[in-house]
PDB file of C-alpha atoms in Angstrom:
ATOM      1  CA  MET A   1      10.243  21.950   8.951  1.00  0.00           C
ATOM      2  CA  ALA A   2       7.644  22.828  11.545  1.00  0.00           C
ATOM      3  CA  ASP A   3       7.806  26.539  10.689  1.00  0.00           C
ATOM      4  CA  ILE A   4       6.486  25.973   7.159  1.00  0.00           C
ATOM      5  CA  GLU A   5       2.784  26.682   6.648  1.00  0.00           C
ATOM      6  CA  ARG A   6       1.139  23.969   4.592  1.00  0.00           C
ATOM      7  CA  GLU A   7      -2.361  23.041   3.592  1.00  0.00           C
ATOM      8  CA  ALA A   8      -3.617  20.220   5.815  1.00  0.00           C
ATOM      9  CA  MET A   9      -6.169  17.486   5.154  1.00  0.00           C
ATOM     10  CA  GLU A  10      -7.850  15.530   7.956  1.00  0.00           C
ATOM     11  CA  TYR A  11      -8.537  11.787   7.839  1.00  0.00           C
ATOM     12  CA  ASP A  12      -9.482   9.085  10.281  1.00  0.00           C
ATOM     13  CA  VAL A  13      -6.585   6.911   9.111  1.00  0.00           C
ATOM     14  CA  VAL A  14      -3.520   7.794   7.025  1.00  0.00           C
ATOM     15  CA  ILE A  15      -1.636   4.820   5.565  1.00  0.00           C
ATOM     16  CA  VAL A  16       1.867   5.254   4.110  1.00  0.00           C
ATOM     17  CA  GLY A  17       2.624   2.651   1.452  1.00  0.00           C
ATOM     18  CA  ALA A  18       0.296   0.853  -0.978  1.00  0.00           C
ATOM     19  CA  GLY A  19       1.836  -2.579  -0.602  1.00  0.00           C
ATOM     20  CA  PRO A  20       0.025  -5.722   0.572  1.00  0.00           C
ATOM     21  CA  ALA A  21       0.047  -4.602   4.223  1.00  0.00           C
ATOM     22  CA  GLY A  22      -1.146  -1.044   3.644  1.00  0.00           C
ATOM     23  CA  LEU A  23      -3.879  -2.043   1.211  1.00  0.00           C
ATOM     24  CA  SER A  24      -5.040  -4.932   3.409  1.00  0.00           C
ATOM     25  CA  ALA A  25      -5.320  -2.532   6.343  1.00  0.00           C
ATOM     26  CA  ALA A  26      -7.288  -0.035   4.255  1.00  0.00           C
ATOM     27  CA  ILE A  27      -9.696  -2.693   2.994  1.00  0.00           C
ATOM     28  CA  ARG A  28     -10.236  -4.166   6.456  1.00  0.00           C
ATOM     29  CA  LEU A  29     -10.864  -0.763   8.024  1.00  0.00           C
ATOM     30  CA  LYS A  30     -13.559   0.042   5.460  1.00  0.00           C
ATOM     31  CA  GLN A  31     -15.096  -3.407   5.934  1.00  0.00           C
ATOM     32  CA  LEU A  32     -15.323  -2.703   9.669  1.00  0.00           C
ATOM     33  CA  ASP A  33     -16.652   0.843   9.286  1.00  0.00           C
ATOM     34  CA  ALA A  34     -17.646   2.144   5.859  1.00  0.00           C
ATOM     35  CA  ASP A  35     -17.836   5.703   7.216  1.00  0.00           C
ATOM     36  CA  LEU A  36     -14.134   5.919   8.063  1.00  0.00           C
ATOM     37  CA  ASN A  37     -12.082   8.324   5.948  1.00  0.00           C
ATOM     38  CA  VAL A  38      -9.045   6.302   4.896  1.00  0.00           C
ATOM     39  CA  VAL A  39      -6.241   7.501   2.626  1.00  0.00           C
ATOM     40  CA  VAL A  40      -3.293   5.513   1.257  1.00  0.00           C
ATOM     41  CA  LEU A  41      -0.178   7.357   0.067  1.00  0.00           C
ATOM     42  CA  GLU A  42       2.161   5.636  -2.400  1.00  0.00           C
ATOM     43  CA  LYS A  43       5.532   6.998  -3.503  1.00  0.00           C
ATOM     44  CA  GLY A  44       5.497   5.050  -6.774  1.00  0.00           C
ATOM     45  CA  SER A  45       3.978   6.538  -9.895  1.00  0.00           C
ATOM     46  CA  GLU A  46       1.368   3.779  -9.682  1.00  0.00           C
ATOM     47  CA  VAL A  47       0.390   1.129  -7.160  1.00  0.00           C
ATOM     48  CA  GLY A  48       2.745  -1.837  -7.512  1.00  0.00           C
ATOM     49  CA  ALA A  49       5.627   0.164  -8.994  1.00  0.00           C
ATOM     50  CA  HIS A  50       7.854  -0.452  -5.952  1.00  0.00           C
ATOM     51  CA  ILE A  51       6.779  -4.024  -5.202  1.00  0.00           C
ATOM     52  CA  LEU A  52       9.164  -6.960  -5.511  1.00  0.00           C
ATOM     53  CA  SER A  53       7.271  -8.553  -8.333  1.00  0.00           C
ATOM     54  CA  GLY A  54       7.648 -12.325  -8.299  1.00  0.00           C
ATOM     55  CA  ALA A  55       6.402 -14.323  -5.329  1.00  0.00           C
ATOM     56  CA  VAL A  56       4.783 -17.518  -4.170  1.00  0.00           C
ATOM     57  CA  LEU A  57       1.619 -16.455  -2.377  1.00  0.00           C
ATOM     58  CA  ASP A  58      -0.267 -18.402   0.265  1.00  0.00           C
ATOM     59  CA  PRO A  59      -3.877 -17.253  -0.284  1.00  0.00           C
ATOM     60  CA  CYS A  60      -4.942 -17.791   3.360  1.00  0.00           C
ATOM     61  CA  GLY A  61      -4.726 -14.052   4.094  1.00  0.00           C
ATOM     62  CA  LEU A  62      -6.759 -13.241   0.995  1.00  0.00           C
ATOM     63  CA  ASP A  63      -9.289 -15.920   1.968  1.00  0.00           C
ATOM     64  CA  ALA A  64      -9.853 -14.099   5.255  1.00  0.00           C
ATOM     65  CA  LEU A  65      -9.869 -10.578   3.805  1.00  0.00           C
ATOM     66  CA  ILE A  66     -11.814 -11.080   0.562  1.00  0.00           C
ATOM     67  CA  PRO A  67     -13.316 -14.602   0.599  1.00  0.00           C
ATOM     68  CA  ASP A  68     -14.731 -14.242  -2.928  1.00  0.00           C
ATOM     69  CA  TRP A  69     -11.415 -13.142  -4.456  1.00  0.00           C
ATOM     70  CA  LYS A  70     -11.710 -15.669  -7.289  1.00  0.00           C
ATOM     71  CA  GLU A  71     -15.076 -14.260  -8.373  1.00  0.00           C
ATOM     72  CA  LYS A  72     -13.646 -10.745  -8.101  1.00  0.00           C
ATOM     73  CA  GLY A  73     -10.864 -11.590 -10.550  1.00  0.00           C
ATOM     74  CA  ALA A  74      -7.800 -11.614  -8.301  1.00  0.00           C
ATOM     75  CA  PRO A  75      -4.692 -12.263 -10.435  1.00  0.00           C
ATOM     76  CA  LEU A  76      -3.841 -15.614  -8.828  1.00  0.00           C
ATOM     77  CA  ASN A  77      -3.729 -17.783 -11.915  1.00  0.00           C
ATOM     78  CA  THR A  78      -0.794 -20.186 -11.609  1.00  0.00           C
ATOM     79  CA  ALA A  79      -1.110 -22.789  -8.869  1.00  0.00           C
ATOM     80  CA  VAL A  80       2.031 -24.487  -7.560  1.00  0.00           C
ATOM     81  CA  ASN A  81       1.851 -28.175  -8.420  1.00  0.00           C
ATOM     82  CA  GLU A  82       5.405 -29.342  -7.711  1.00  0.00           C
ATOM     83  CA  ASP A  83       8.263 -28.490  -5.338  1.00  0.00           C
ATOM     84  CA  ASN A  84      11.838 -29.497  -6.144  1.00  0.00           C
ATOM     85  CA  PHE A  85      14.843 -28.697  -3.953  1.00  0.00           C
ATOM     86  CA  TYR A  86      18.457 -28.761  -5.121  1.00  0.00           C
ATOM     87  CA  MET A  87      21.857 -28.232  -3.555  1.00  0.00           C
ATOM     88  CA  LEU A  88      24.077 -26.295  -5.944  1.00  0.00           C
ATOM     89  CA  GLY A  89      27.861 -26.727  -6.025  1.00  0.00           C
ATOM     90  CA  GLU A  90      30.873 -26.846  -8.294  1.00  0.00           C
ATOM     91  CA  ALA A  91      29.899 -30.281  -9.536  1.00  0.00           C
ATOM     92  CA  GLY A  92      26.419 -29.098 -10.473  1.00  0.00           C
ATOM     93  CA  GLN A  93      23.122 -29.724  -8.726  1.00  0.00           C
ATOM     94  CA  ILE A  94      21.994 -32.494  -6.399  1.00  0.00           C
ATOM     95  CA  ARG A  95      18.297 -33.123  -5.826  1.00  0.00           C
ATOM     96  CA  ILE A  96      17.268 -33.114  -2.151  1.00  0.00           C
ATOM     97  CA  PRO A  97      14.245 -35.215  -1.135  1.00  0.00           C
ATOM     98  CA  ASN A  98      11.198 -33.220  -0.101  1.00  0.00           C
ATOM     99  CA  PHE A  99      10.359 -35.138   3.093  1.00  0.00           C
ATOM    100  CA  PRO A 100      13.018 -33.530   5.374  1.00  0.00           C
ATOM    101  CA  MET A 101      11.936 -30.030   4.389  1.00  0.00           C
ATOM    102  CA  PRO A 102       9.986 -27.939   6.936  1.00  0.00           C
ATOM    103  CA  PRO A 103       6.239 -27.504   6.311  1.00  0.00           C
ATOM    104  CA  LEU A 104       6.693 -23.893   5.153  1.00  0.00           C
ATOM    105  CA  MET A 105       8.661 -25.187   2.163  1.00  0.00           C
ATOM    106  CA  ASN A 106       5.576 -27.045   0.927  1.00  0.00           C
ATOM    107  CA  ASN A 107       3.892 -24.736  -1.553  1.00  0.00           C
ATOM    108  CA  HIS A 108       0.997 -26.935  -2.619  1.00  0.00           C
ATOM    109  CA  GLY A 109      -2.148 -24.790  -2.611  1.00  0.00           C
ATOM    110  CA  ASN A 110      -0.127 -21.624  -3.131  1.00  0.00           C
ATOM    111  CA  TYR A 111       0.109 -19.505  -6.269  1.00  0.00           C
ATOM    112  CA  ILE A 112       2.938 -18.042  -8.332  1.00  0.00           C
ATOM    113  CA  VAL A 113       2.010 -14.389  -8.748  1.00  0.00           C
ATOM    114  CA  SER A 114       3.175 -10.934  -9.673  1.00  0.00           C
ATOM    115  CA  MET A 115       2.796  -9.050  -6.391  1.00  0.00           C
ATOM    116  CA  GLY A 116       2.653  -5.827  -8.398  1.00  0.00           C
ATOM    117  CA  ASN A 117      -0.466  -7.093 -10.146  1.00  0.00           C
ATOM    118  CA  VAL A 118      -1.928  -8.384  -6.877  1.00  0.00           C
ATOM    119  CA  CYS A 119      -1.447  -4.950  -5.304  1.00  0.00           C
ATOM    120  CA  ARG A 120      -3.032  -3.200  -8.283  1.00  0.00           C
ATOM    121  CA  TRP A 121      -6.048  -5.495  -7.919  1.00  0.00           C
ATOM    122  CA  MET A 122      -6.170  -4.874  -4.171  1.00  0.00           C
ATOM    123  CA  ALA A 123      -6.103  -1.124  -4.821  1.00  0.00           C
ATOM    124  CA  GLU A 124      -9.172  -1.515  -7.045  1.00  0.00           C
ATOM    125  CA  GLN A 125     -10.959  -3.384  -4.252  1.00  0.00           C
ATOM    126  CA  ALA A 126      -9.988  -0.671  -1.760  1.00  0.00           C
ATOM    127  CA  GLU A 127     -11.197   2.145  -4.012  1.00  0.00           C
ATOM    128  CA  GLU A 128     -14.531   0.374  -4.537  1.00  0.00           C
ATOM    129  CA  LEU A 129     -14.941   0.523  -0.749  1.00  0.00           C
ATOM    130  CA  GLY A 130     -14.216   4.257  -0.736  1.00  0.00           C
ATOM    131  CA  VAL A 131     -10.516   4.316   0.149  1.00  0.00           C
ATOM    132  CA  GLU A 132      -8.633   7.279  -1.343  1.00  0.00           C
ATOM    133  CA  ILE A 133      -5.322   6.241  -2.921  1.00  0.00           C
ATOM    134  CA  PHE A 134      -2.763   8.861  -3.975  1.00  0.00           C
ATOM    135  CA  PRO A 135       0.100   7.458  -6.112  1.00  0.00           C
ATOM    136  CA  GLY A 136       3.154   9.610  -6.732  1.00  0.00           C
ATOM    137  CA  MET A 137       2.901  11.034  -3.228  1.00  0.00           C
ATOM    138  CA  ALA A 138       6.113  10.295  -1.377  1.00  0.00           C
ATOM    139  CA  CYS A 139       5.994  11.037   2.341  1.00  0.00           C
ATOM    140  CA  SER A 140       9.095  12.915   3.435  1.00  0.00           C
ATOM    141  CA  GLU A 141       8.419  13.968   7.043  1.00  0.00           C
ATOM    142  CA  MET A 142       6.398  13.058  10.077  1.00  0.00           C
ATOM    143  CA  VAL A 143       4.097  15.571  11.731  1.00  0.00           C
ATOM    144  CA  TYR A 144       3.970  15.529  15.527  1.00  0.00           C
ATOM    145  CA  GLY A 145       1.396  17.027  17.864  1.00  0.00           C
ATOM    146  CA  GLU A 146       1.912  19.272  20.870  1.00  0.00           C
ATOM    147  CA  ASN A 147       2.461  16.310  23.198  1.00  0.00           C
ATOM    148  CA  GLY A 148       4.930  14.577  20.902  1.00  0.00           C
ATOM    149  CA  GLU A 149       2.367  12.198  19.458  1.00  0.00           C
ATOM    150  CA  VAL A 150       2.279  11.210  15.788  1.00  0.00           C
ATOM    151  CA  LYS A 151      -0.194  13.515  14.079  1.00  0.00           C
ATOM    152  CA  GLY A 152       0.353  12.822  10.385  1.00  0.00           C
ATOM    153  CA  VAL A 153       2.796  13.018   7.512  1.00  0.00           C
ATOM    154  CA  VAL A 154       4.043  15.517   4.953  1.00  0.00           C
ATOM    155  CA  ALA A 155       3.521  14.343   1.373  1.00  0.00           C
ATOM    156  CA  GLY A 156       4.089  15.728  -2.102  1.00  0.00           C
ATOM    157  CA  VAL A 157       7.268  17.739  -1.521  1.00  0.00           C
ATOM    158  CA  PHE A 158       9.038  18.249  -4.856  1.00  0.00           C
ATOM    159  CA  GLY A 159      11.987  20.254  -6.139  1.00  0.00           C
ATOM    160  CA  LEU A 160      14.334  20.162  -3.172  1.00  0.00           C
ATOM    161  CA  GLU A 161      17.822  21.603  -3.559  1.00  0.00           C
ATOM    162  CA  ALA A 162      20.739  19.241  -4.218  1.00  0.00           C
ATOM    163  CA  ASP A 163      21.564  19.153  -0.500  1.00  0.00           C
ATOM    164  CA  GLY A 164      17.971  18.297   0.415  1.00  0.00           C
ATOM    165  CA  SER A 165      17.058  21.769   1.609  1.00  0.00           C
ATOM    166  CA  TYR A 166      14.072  23.860   0.595  1.00  0.00           C
ATOM    167  CA  GLY A 167      14.705  26.313  -2.246  1.00  0.00           C
ATOM    168  CA  PRO A 168      12.731  28.946  -4.149  1.00  0.00           C
ATOM    169  CA  ASN A 169      11.273  26.352  -6.532  1.00  0.00           C
ATOM    170  CA  THR A 170      10.369  23.732  -3.933  1.00  0.00           C
ATOM    171  CA  GLU A 171       6.783  22.531  -3.856  1.00  0.00           C
ATOM    172  CA  LEU A 172       5.967  22.428  -0.144  1.00  0.00           C
ATOM    173  CA  GLY A 173       3.443  19.601  -0.379  1.00  0.00           C
ATOM    174  CA  MET A 174       0.714  19.171   2.209  1.00  0.00           C
ATOM    175  CA  GLU A 175       0.138  17.680   5.626  1.00  0.00           C
ATOM    176  CA  LEU A 176      -2.197  14.725   5.974  1.00  0.00           C
ATOM    177  CA  HIS A 177      -3.391  14.331   9.537  1.00  0.00           C
ATOM    178  CA  GLY A 178      -4.901  11.138  10.887  1.00  0.00           C
ATOM    179  CA  LYS A 179      -6.387   9.959  14.143  1.00  0.00           C
ATOM    180  CA  TYR A 180      -4.240   6.935  13.349  1.00  0.00           C
ATOM    181  CA  VAL A 181      -1.183   6.781  11.074  1.00  0.00           C
ATOM    182  CA  PHE A 182      -0.057   3.428   9.670  1.00  0.00           C
ATOM    183  CA  LEU A 183       3.527   3.218   8.377  1.00  0.00           C
ATOM    184  CA  SER A 184       3.688   0.340   5.894  1.00  0.00           C
ATOM    185  CA  GLU A 185       6.661   1.537   3.865  1.00  0.00           C
ATOM    186  CA  GLY A 186       8.393  -1.815   3.659  1.00  0.00           C
ATOM    187  CA  VAL A 187      11.688  -2.743   5.269  1.00  0.00           C
ATOM    188  CA  ARG A 188      13.890   0.132   6.464  1.00  0.00           C
ATOM    189  CA  GLY A 189      11.361   2.809   5.598  1.00  0.00           C
ATOM    190  CA  SER A 190      12.709   6.266   6.436  1.00  0.00           C
ATOM    191  CA  LEU A 191       9.654   7.400   8.406  1.00  0.00           C
ATOM    192  CA  SER A 192       9.476   4.127  10.299  1.00  0.00           C
ATOM    193  CA  LYS A 193      13.149   4.432  11.260  1.00  0.00           C
ATOM    194  CA  GLU A 194      12.502   7.972  12.512  1.00  0.00           C
ATOM    195  CA  VAL A 195       9.537   6.906  14.654  1.00  0.00           C
ATOM    196  CA  ILE A 196      11.388   3.854  15.992  1.00  0.00           C
ATOM    197  CA  ALA A 197      14.272   6.113  17.058  1.00  0.00           C
ATOM    198  CA  LYS A 198      12.044   8.861  18.487  1.00  0.00           C
ATOM    199  CA  TYR A 199      10.076   6.522  20.741  1.00  0.00           C
ATOM    200  CA  ASP A 200      12.925   4.039  21.311  1.00  0.00           C
ATOM    201  CA  LEU A 201      10.719   1.235  20.003  1.00  0.00           C
ATOM    202  CA  SER A 202      13.619  -1.138  19.307  1.00  0.00           C
ATOM    203  CA  ALA A 203      14.883  -1.148  22.900  1.00  0.00           C
ATOM    204  CA  GLY A 204      15.253  -4.766  24.006  1.00  0.00           C
ATOM    205  CA  LYS A 205      13.924  -6.067  20.676  1.00  0.00           C
ATOM    206  CA  GLU A 206      15.495  -8.140  17.945  1.00  0.00           C
ATOM    207  CA  PRO A 207      15.621  -6.306  14.578  1.00  0.00           C
ATOM    208  CA  GLN A 208      13.328  -8.845  12.911  1.00  0.00           C
TER     209      GLN A 208
END
């Protein structure tokens, strides 16, 4: 809807999605340059609301990003102390020995976590560094510049008609422009799919 006049806000970096990837990027950017203006937009009513909750987490990424995460109270409380593998069938379950399993199946040193809680904690760390985080701000459209480059996103559009069109009661939202725009929506994000199609980014690539 390029013909719609919206209020625009300018940032150095606009990040779509307050999951582990988006929040890690925001934290790292502020660690590298505290003067950067970084904003994270999250469609959920709160950070973590759209995160697949249960996970086994390898803390190596957290070790690199926030080495003192234990002192900062990261919610990694339950260490994995045993791995058991079973083959399930009509007759029940059969235990499989651990030794033929690939190394990635060894979870010793990892933690059983709620990724929703981990993301909420990461959001706190990001905000302490000066990152702006806007929950409840779904991004519905990309904004492109005069030369076809990604310029930003449209966020905060509410009250669309049943067919998805703009009506008299539609809140038009605002444009958030960034020198860089990170799309970390998760798998099959609508904006990511649009950008992939526009720039033919999947040509010659495997989907994964």
